[in-house]
Amino acid sequence: ILICGKKEININLLRRHTNYSSGLSASNEHIIWFWEVLQEFSEENKSKFIRFAWAQERLPSDDDEFIVTHTRLMIKPSSAKKTTNQDLLLPKADTCFFNLELPKYSSKSVLREKLLLAITMSLSMNGDDPDSRVDDPDNQFDINY
């Protein structure tokens, strides 16, 4: 029995265990782009996304484990004012609940840029970890996709 999940991030498995809130659905254009971008990510960036969104290293290993552990990703719309330019916002995560607040970006390339920025600048939930500080000019980030 594999308790901690598989090292490889199975995007199709995650997609099957994703819910959408507040009028969002899998058929929304920016949601389609989101899944395409995740699928195109390197394994390293897929893992960074899971850490960003859920503070875990791995996903449950199969459908049964998702069900038994009551795990699901919830994608929510941005909570910013409706008049805010969505392209200026970054995705936000509620890691305790595996919720992702995803702005309605104007293009797939903007979504990729903002998602990569969010997952690479959020390396640790530990505020005492000096390696996770984004205000450190010596802390460089490698954005590969």
PDB file of C-alpha atoms in Angstrom, residues 4 9 46-60 71 95-96 98 125:
ATOM      1  CA  CYS A   4       2.095   9.052   0.639  1.00  0.00           C
ATOM      2  CA  ILE A   9       1.652  14.260 -10.426  1.00  0.00           C
ATOM      3  CA  LYS A  46       3.545  20.227 -11.040  1.00  0.00           C
ATOM      4  CA  SER A  47       4.938  19.361  -7.604  1.00  0.00           C
ATOM      5  CA  LYS A  48       5.385  23.054  -6.818  1.00  0.00           C
ATOM      6  CA  PHE A  49       1.747  23.617  -7.740  1.00  0.00           C
ATOM      7  CA  ILE A  50       0.618  20.895  -5.308  1.00  0.00           C
ATOM      8  CA  ARG A  51       2.782  22.448  -2.573  1.00  0.00           C
ATOM      9  CA  PHE A  52       1.336  25.891  -3.357  1.00  0.00           C
ATOM     10  CA  ALA A  53      -2.293  24.757  -3.427  1.00  0.00           C
ATOM     11  CA  TRP A  54      -2.270  22.079  -0.714  1.00  0.00           C
ATOM     12  CA  ALA A  55       1.059  22.243   1.159  1.00  0.00           C
ATOM     13  CA  GLN A  56       1.677  18.583   0.324  1.00  0.00           C
ATOM     14  CA  GLU A  57       4.419  16.932  -1.686  1.00  0.00           C
ATOM     15  CA  ARG A  58       2.198  14.453  -3.509  1.00  0.00           C
ATOM     16  CA  LEU A  59      -1.368  13.679  -4.471  1.00  0.00           C
ATOM     17  CA  PRO A  60      -3.277  10.592  -3.389  1.00  0.00           C
ATOM     18  CA  THR A  71      -9.491  14.910  -0.933  1.00  0.00           C
ATOM     19  CA  THR A  95      -3.791  25.155   1.638  1.00  0.00           C
ATOM     20  CA  CYS A  96      -5.707  23.666   4.573  1.00  0.00           C
ATOM     21  CA  PHE A  98      -6.969  22.494  -1.056  1.00  0.00           C
ATOM     22  CA  MET A 125       4.631  27.855   4.446  1.00  0.00           C
TER      23      MET A 125
END
